[in-house]
Every structure is written in structure tokens, then in C-alpha cells.
Tab-separated table of C-alpha atoms in Angstrom:
chain	number	residue	atom	x	y	z
A	1	MET	CA	-73.438	-51.936	45.675
A	2	ILE	CA	-73.179	-49.039	48.101
A	3	LEU	CA	-72.304	-50.112	51.605
A	4	SER	CA	-72.444	-48.008	54.815
A	5	ALA	CA	-69.356	-47.300	56.876
A	6	GLY	CA	-70.554	-49.676	59.546
A	7	THR	CA	-71.026	-52.521	57.084
A	8	ARG	CA	-67.600	-51.874	55.496
A	9	LYS	CA	-66.053	-52.068	58.951
A	10	LEU	CA	-67.850	-55.368	59.644
A	11	ILE	CA	-66.626	-56.866	56.341
A	12	LEU	CA	-63.063	-55.767	56.912
A	13	SER	CA	-63.064	-57.493	60.291
A	14	ILE	CA	-63.406	-60.971	58.440
A	15	PRO	CA	-60.083	-62.596	57.638
A	16	PHE	CA	-59.075	-62.089	53.990
A	17	ALA	CA	-62.289	-60.077	53.299
A	18	ARG	CA	-60.346	-57.113	51.959
A	19	GLU	CA	-58.262	-59.239	49.635
A	20	THR	CA	-61.321	-61.058	48.337
A	21	ALA	CA	-63.288	-57.910	47.858
A	22	ASN	CA	-60.479	-56.095	45.997
A	23	LEU	CA	-59.919	-59.164	43.792
A	24	TYR	CA	-63.573	-59.084	42.882
A	25	VAL	CA	-63.539	-55.352	42.321
A	26	ASN	CA	-60.485	-55.502	40.032
A	27	GLY	CA	-62.035	-58.290	37.994
A	28	SER	CA	-65.461	-56.826	37.562
A	29	ASN	CA	-64.040	-53.324	36.828
A	30	THR	CA	-61.651	-54.724	34.206
A	31	LEU	CA	-64.513	-56.505	32.380
A	32	PHE	CA	-66.722	-53.385	32.684
A	33	TYR	CA	-64.054	-51.081	31.442
A	34	LYS	CA	-63.046	-53.298	28.495
A	35	LYS	CA	-66.604	-53.391	27.298
A	36	LEU	CA	-67.110	-49.661	27.717
A	37	ASN	CA	-63.811	-48.713	26.245
A	38	LYS	CA	-64.388	-50.884	23.154
A	39	VAL	CA	-67.273	-48.591	22.239
A	40	MET	CA	-66.101	-45.193	23.490
A	41	HIS	CA	-62.328	-45.515	23.145
A	42	TYR	CA	-61.586	-43.609	26.360
A	43	SER	CA	-58.068	-45.049	26.625
A	44	GLU	CA	-57.267	-43.373	23.353
A	45	ARG	CA	-58.453	-40.032	24.626
A	46	ILE	CA	-56.333	-40.374	27.704
A	47	ALA	CA	-53.313	-41.341	25.599
A	48	GLU	CA	-53.691	-38.053	23.737
A	49	LEU	CA	-52.867	-36.251	26.933
A	50	ARG	CA	-49.554	-37.972	27.535
A	51	GLY	CA	-46.790	-35.394	27.786
A	52	ALA	CA	-49.108	-32.611	26.604
A	53	LYS	CA	-48.001	-30.287	29.436
A	54	LEU	CA	-44.316	-31.215	29.442
A	55	GLY	CA	-42.295	-28.976	31.729
A	56	LYS	CA	-45.237	-26.932	33.017
A	57	ARG	CA	-46.670	-26.684	36.506
A	58	CYS	CA	-50.094	-27.351	38.004
A	59	PHE	CA	-51.989	-27.144	41.261
A	60	ILE	CA	-53.804	-30.112	42.811
A	61	VAL	CA	-56.542	-28.704	44.977
A	62	GLY	CA	-57.759	-30.587	48.026
A	63	SER	CA	-60.892	-29.787	49.938
A	64	GLY	CA	-59.402	-29.538	53.358
A	65	PRO	CA	-60.687	-26.945	55.838
A	66	SER	CA	-57.649	-24.654	55.212
A	67	LEU	CA	-58.736	-24.056	51.571
A	68	THR	CA	-59.919	-20.558	51.024
A	69	ILE	CA	-61.858	-18.681	48.296
A	70	ASP	CA	-58.938	-16.238	48.037
A	71	GLN	CA	-56.510	-19.140	47.204
A	72	LEU	CA	-58.858	-20.382	44.481
A	73	GLU	CA	-59.174	-16.905	43.041
A	74	ALA	CA	-55.391	-16.539	42.944
A	75	ILE	CA	-54.990	-19.628	40.771
A	76	LYS	CA	-57.985	-19.348	38.603
A	77	ASP	CA	-55.899	-18.971	35.466
A	78	GLU	CA	-53.528	-21.905	36.379
A	79	ASP	CA	-53.860	-25.533	35.402
A	80	CYS	CA	-55.640	-27.125	38.348
A	81	PHE	CA	-56.917	-30.535	39.332
A	82	GLY	CA	-59.926	-30.948	41.668
A	83	ALA	CA	-61.940	-33.850	42.796
A	84	ASN	CA	-65.144	-35.249	44.067
A	85	ARG	CA	-67.211	-32.610	45.928
A	86	ILE	CA	-64.938	-29.609	45.265
A	87	TYR	CA	-67.903	-28.262	43.193
A	88	LYS	CA	-69.373	-27.091	46.486
A	89	MET	CA	-66.940	-24.153	46.267
A	90	PHE	CA	-68.161	-23.066	42.861
A	91	THR	CA	-70.971	-20.795	44.100
A	92	LYS	CA	-68.323	-18.641	45.823
A	93	THR	CA	-65.603	-18.351	43.160
A	94	ASN	CA	-64.856	-18.059	39.464
A	95	TRP	CA	-62.197	-20.727	39.852
A	96	ARG	CA	-62.717	-23.954	37.978
A	97	PRO	CA	-60.346	-26.907	37.741
A	98	LYS	CA	-59.105	-27.729	34.291
A	99	TYR	CA	-59.176	-31.398	35.297
A	100	TYR	CA	-62.018	-32.693	37.517
A	101	VAL	CA	-61.666	-36.293	38.888
A	102	ILE	CA	-64.526	-38.368	40.297
A	103	GLN	CA	-63.463	-41.609	41.912
A	104	ASP	CA	-65.404	-42.354	45.056
A	105	LYS	CA	-68.376	-44.478	44.279
A	106	TYR	CA	-69.892	-43.628	47.638
A	107	ASP	CA	-70.436	-40.065	46.321
A	108	SER	CA	-73.935	-40.228	44.829
A	109	THR	CA	-74.430	-36.667	43.613
A	110	VAL	CA	-74.648	-37.907	40.040
A	111	ALA	CA	-76.881	-35.192	38.688
A	112	ILE	CA	-74.419	-32.485	39.602
A	113	TYR	CA	-71.485	-34.350	37.982
A	114	GLU	CA	-73.549	-34.957	34.857
A	115	ASN	CA	-73.899	-31.256	34.457
A	116	LEU	CA	-70.378	-30.098	35.298
A	117	ASP	CA	-68.890	-27.730	32.677
A	118	VAL	CA	-65.169	-28.400	32.898
A	119	GLU	CA	-62.521	-29.004	30.219
A	120	HIS	CA	-61.611	-32.594	31.284
A	121	LEU	CA	-63.844	-34.732	33.441
A	122	PHE	CA	-62.137	-37.989	34.589
A	123	VAL	CA	-64.466	-40.583	35.969
A	124	SER	CA	-63.224	-43.895	37.390
A	125	ASP	CA	-64.810	-47.081	36.259
A	126	PHE	CA	-65.254	-47.807	39.953
A	127	TYR	CA	-67.764	-44.824	40.057
A	128	TRP	CA	-69.086	-45.218	36.504
A	129	LYS	CA	-70.037	-48.839	36.943
A	130	GLU	CA	-72.095	-47.927	40.063
A	131	HIS	CA	-73.756	-44.733	38.839
A	132	GLY	CA	-73.272	-44.313	35.129
A	133	MET	CA	-72.329	-40.960	33.534
A	134	ARG	CA	-74.059	-38.880	30.834
A	135	ASN	CA	-71.750	-35.841	30.742
A	136	SER	CA	-70.422	-35.622	27.222
A	137	ARG	CA	-67.033	-34.329	28.532
A	138	ALA	CA	-66.569	-37.402	30.766
A	139	ILE	CA	-63.565	-39.756	30.201
A	140	CYS	CA	-63.723	-43.058	31.985
A	141	TYR	CA	-60.409	-44.339	33.338
A	142	HIS	CA	-59.634	-47.817	34.667
A	143	ILE	CA	-58.414	-48.097	38.251
A	144	ASN	CA	-56.484	-50.927	39.870
A	145	ARG	CA	-56.530	-51.733	43.528
A	146	THR	CA	-53.869	-53.762	45.438
A	147	LEU	CA	-55.312	-56.717	47.232
A	148	ARG	CA	-54.002	-55.520	50.639
A	149	GLN	CA	-52.414	-52.400	51.980
A	150	THR	CA	-48.730	-52.369	50.956
A	151	SER	CA	-45.699	-50.078	51.035
A	152	ASP	CA	-44.689	-51.489	47.610
A	153	LEU	CA	-47.472	-49.555	45.830
A	154	PRO	CA	-47.508	-49.363	42.034
A	155	PHE	CA	-47.439	-45.888	40.357
A	156	SER	CA	-48.963	-45.837	36.919
A	157	GLU	CA	-46.696	-44.568	34.107
A	158	ASP	CA	-49.384	-45.145	31.607
A	159	CYS	CA	-52.854	-43.821	32.651
A	160	SER	CA	-54.430	-44.870	29.399
A	161	LYS	CA	-54.109	-48.464	30.702
A	162	PHE	CA	-54.827	-48.046	34.398
A	163	VAL	CA	-54.501	-45.627	37.375
A	164	GLN	CA	-53.482	-47.020	40.734
A	165	ALA	CA	-55.992	-46.405	43.561
A	166	ALA	CA	-54.675	-45.983	47.137
A	167	SER	CA	-57.336	-44.632	49.533
A	168	THR	CA	-57.061	-41.069	48.270
A	169	VAL	CA	-58.070	-39.463	45.017
A	170	THR	CA	-54.975	-37.225	45.378
A	171	TYR	CA	-52.799	-40.141	44.372
A	172	THR	CA	-54.844	-40.429	41.196
A	173	MET	CA	-54.435	-36.736	40.440
A	174	ILE	CA	-50.682	-36.975	40.937
A	175	GLN	CA	-50.421	-39.862	38.565
A	176	LEU	CA	-52.416	-37.984	35.968
A	177	ALA	CA	-50.370	-34.871	36.369
A	178	CYS	CA	-47.137	-36.795	35.912
A	179	TYR	CA	-48.545	-38.542	32.924
A	180	MET	CA	-49.309	-35.288	31.288
A	181	GLY	CA	-45.772	-34.022	31.848
A	182	TYR	CA	-46.089	-31.439	34.593
A	183	LYS	CA	-42.772	-30.892	36.279
A	184	GLU	CA	-43.908	-28.812	39.297
A	185	ILE	CA	-46.979	-29.904	41.260
A	186	TYR	CA	-48.303	-27.708	44.061
A	187	LEU	CA	-50.741	-29.026	46.602
A	188	ILE	CA	-53.197	-26.821	48.410
A	189	GLY	CA	-56.141	-27.701	50.748
A	190	MET	CA	-54.389	-31.020	51.663
A	191	ASP	CA	-54.806	-30.762	55.427
A	192	HIS	CA	-54.558	-34.560	55.854
A	193	THR	CA	-56.806	-34.252	58.935
A	194	TYR	CA	-60.074	-36.157	59.273
A	195	ALA	CA	-62.771	-36.638	61.927
A	196	ASN	CA	-62.904	-40.399	61.344
A	197	VAL	CA	-59.789	-42.485	60.463
A	198	THR	CA	-59.272	-46.151	59.954
A	199	ASN	CA	-56.544	-48.635	59.613
A	200	ASP	CA	-56.390	-51.458	57.087
A	201	LYS	CA	-58.217	-53.711	59.514
A	202	GLY	CA	-61.215	-51.531	59.505
A	203	VAL	CA	-60.840	-50.124	63.106
A	204	ILE	CA	-62.286	-46.686	63.069
A	205	ILE	CA	-61.252	-43.958	65.342
A	206	LYS	CA	-63.378	-40.867	65.798
A	207	LYS	CA	-61.773	-37.547	66.614
A	208	SER	CA	-63.746	-34.579	68.008
A	209	ASN	CA	-63.517	-30.995	66.874
A	210	ILE	CA	-61.958	-31.868	63.597
A	211	LYS	CA	-63.455	-30.715	60.289
A	212	SER	CA	-62.665	-32.834	57.326
A	213	HIS	CA	-63.567	-30.415	54.540
A	214	ALA	CA	-63.792	-26.742	53.638
A	215	PHE	CA	-67.563	-27.349	53.069
A	216	GLU	CA	-70.127	-29.082	55.135
A	217	ASP	CA	-70.506	-32.909	54.731
A	218	GLU	CA	-74.072	-34.108	54.571
A	219	GLN	CA	-73.002	-37.382	56.099
A	220	PRO	CA	-69.795	-36.792	57.908
A	221	ASN	CA	-69.666	-40.262	59.430
A	222	GLU	CA	-69.328	-41.745	55.940
A	223	VAL	CA	-66.077	-39.887	55.442
A	224	VAL	CA	-63.554	-42.418	56.747
A	225	ALA	CA	-59.837	-41.933	55.909
A	226	ASN	CA	-57.110	-44.577	55.934
A	227	ILE	CA	-54.286	-42.199	56.939
A	228	SER	CA	-51.493	-44.845	56.795
A	229	TYR	CA	-52.403	-45.963	53.364
A	230	MET	CA	-52.626	-42.347	52.194
A	231	GLU	CA	-49.181	-41.733	53.472
A	232	GLU	CA	-47.786	-44.864	51.716
A	233	ALA	CA	-49.271	-43.457	48.525
A	234	TYR	CA	-47.702	-40.049	49.082
A	235	ARG	CA	-44.268	-41.565	49.810
A	236	THR	CA	-44.571	-43.616	46.608
A	237	ALA	CA	-45.564	-40.543	44.602
A	238	LYS	CA	-42.597	-38.565	46.040
A	239	LYS	CA	-40.210	-41.361	45.236
A	240	TYR	CA	-41.485	-41.688	41.688
A	241	CYS	CA	-41.390	-37.874	41.098
A	242	GLU	CA	-37.890	-37.531	42.470
A	243	SER	CA	-36.616	-40.211	40.174
A	244	HIS	CA	-38.225	-38.447	37.125
A	245	GLY	CA	-37.311	-34.844	37.764
A	246	ILE	CA	-40.713	-33.845	39.034
A	247	THR	CA	-41.136	-31.838	42.200
A	248	ILE	CA	-44.140	-31.833	44.465
A	249	TYR	CA	-44.570	-28.942	46.872
A	250	ASN	CA	-47.064	-28.722	49.757
A	251	ALA	CA	-48.407	-25.239	49.684
A	252	THR	CA	-51.257	-26.020	52.107
A	253	ASN	CA	-51.755	-23.571	54.933
A	254	GLY	CA	-50.971	-25.714	57.995
A	255	GLY	CA	-52.341	-29.234	58.087
A	256	ALA	CA	-50.578	-32.448	58.935
A	257	LEU	CA	-49.107	-33.586	55.589
A	258	GLU	CA	-45.280	-33.360	56.012
A	259	ILE	CA	-44.194	-35.877	53.367
A	260	PHE	CA	-43.643	-33.243	50.665
A	261	SER	CA	-41.470	-30.167	50.945
A	262	ARG	CA	-43.418	-27.155	52.225
A	263	CYS	CA	-43.703	-23.881	50.407
A	264	ASP	CA	-45.564	-20.655	51.145
A	265	PHE	CA	-48.657	-20.206	48.940
A	266	THR	CA	-48.418	-16.396	49.143
A	267	SER	CA	-44.824	-16.574	47.813
A	268	ILE	CA	-46.039	-18.679	44.837
A	269	CYS	CA	-48.815	-16.259	44.131
A	270	ASN	CA	-46.296	-13.374	43.909
A	271	LEU	CA	-44.695	-15.356	41.000
A	272	LEU	CA	-47.928	-16.041	39.132
């Protein structure tokens, strides 16, 4: 069921509503994925990617307003992850992500996703259950949600079993990148700035003169970011990567994400 931002806010104002909703989502998604996977064997396809890129580097491309076409052109031959509506940049560049991730069930542009021509198309059961997917390249992955916002956030070491969700698809892409064996992960377009932000209690704060994405949002009020939860996820990812010999660099031009070490995108390009 697709709910408006206002309805989600109302639900979250009810005591234990988030915990109850997430418990229900986890249960229904588990049953859905078990049934789908029994026929399509998606977990086996994901398992084939484990360690396949051992020691290599990749780029995780966000859709923040700092992202430019020149940046995308500079990394068009690199292994890249992209997500959700990054396809809106395709008409302006030859760049395409090797790995495309669709997670947000509130993104209803199904027809476009069903015709995406990318090497690997990862679609969460959260999205698939709501909209379905007929793209032959699609691989459904199972996501797990914590019952409430927590600093003790799981980080999946086996994405063939589940991927941990945490208010940002970037966390999913980092887990997948680590699972595949990438040792250097560069983030670009991760401005970490949004026009509408919320806390875990559903209180929404609107900020003026802030653009959330590099492209225009048809329904900008539906884009509501839980900044604190995102940052918990990023800190968990950083801790995991540091303990496993993986480095995440933030090569975004500006922005507000300071959890990862900064590096200059131009300097990286000179080494490509």
C-alpha cells in the first residue's frame, strides 16, 4: 500500500506504530521473497557475485544536486552503482551504472525500470511486492528493517540472505559493494542535503531554497529524509569497512556528508 508523506507522519505519531509497521513489513516481505525465490532462485544469482570484484574499486553515485554530467562521463568506464531515479540523467550522458538498485516502493515509475538496459538490476522485495517487475535482468533481493531506529545497526555480510535497510539506498549499495569484494569505494553526488527532513518520530522539517536532487522531482514533498538514521547507517558502514580493509571516500563536490574521508574527484579522475 502506497501512503502519502502526511499519512506516514500521522502513523508515526502513534506510539509503537513504527515498530508494528516494520514487524509487519519484515514478516510479509520474508514470506513474499521465500515464495518468489523458490521459483526464480535469486539468492543463488546474488551468491555468484560474492567476492567477484575482490580488491577492485567502484563508484557509488548519488543523485544530489552537486552531481554533474562531466563527472558521470569521467567514470563511464568504471564499475558504478546507481539507484532509484538516476535514470533521469541518462538522456544527457553515455554513462550507465553497472549495478542499478531499486528499493523505494514509493517510486512508481515501473515502466521505465522494466525497460532499463543495465548489466545488473537489483530490486528489493519491498518494491517488487508492491509493483512487480518484468525486466529479465532484474534480481530480487530480500531486505530487513529494524523495528526502530538504532545505532546498533546490522550490516549484511551475506547479501544472498538479506540486505539491511536504513533510510537510504546508499547503505544498500555499500553492503552490495563490500559483498562483491570492492576494496575502494568512492561516493559522488552524496550531498546529504534535503528540502524535507524527518526524525524517527515523524516530525517533518521543511527547509527552503534546498534542492534534493540533480534532477527535478515531480513530487518534491514526497521526498522526506531521515538524516539522523542515514548518519547512523553511514557510521555503521564506515566501522564495518575499516575492520575489513575497505576504504570509503567521499568524492562529492561539497555537500554535508562528513562521516567519510574526503577526496578530490578531479584528482581521482587524473588516476583513471
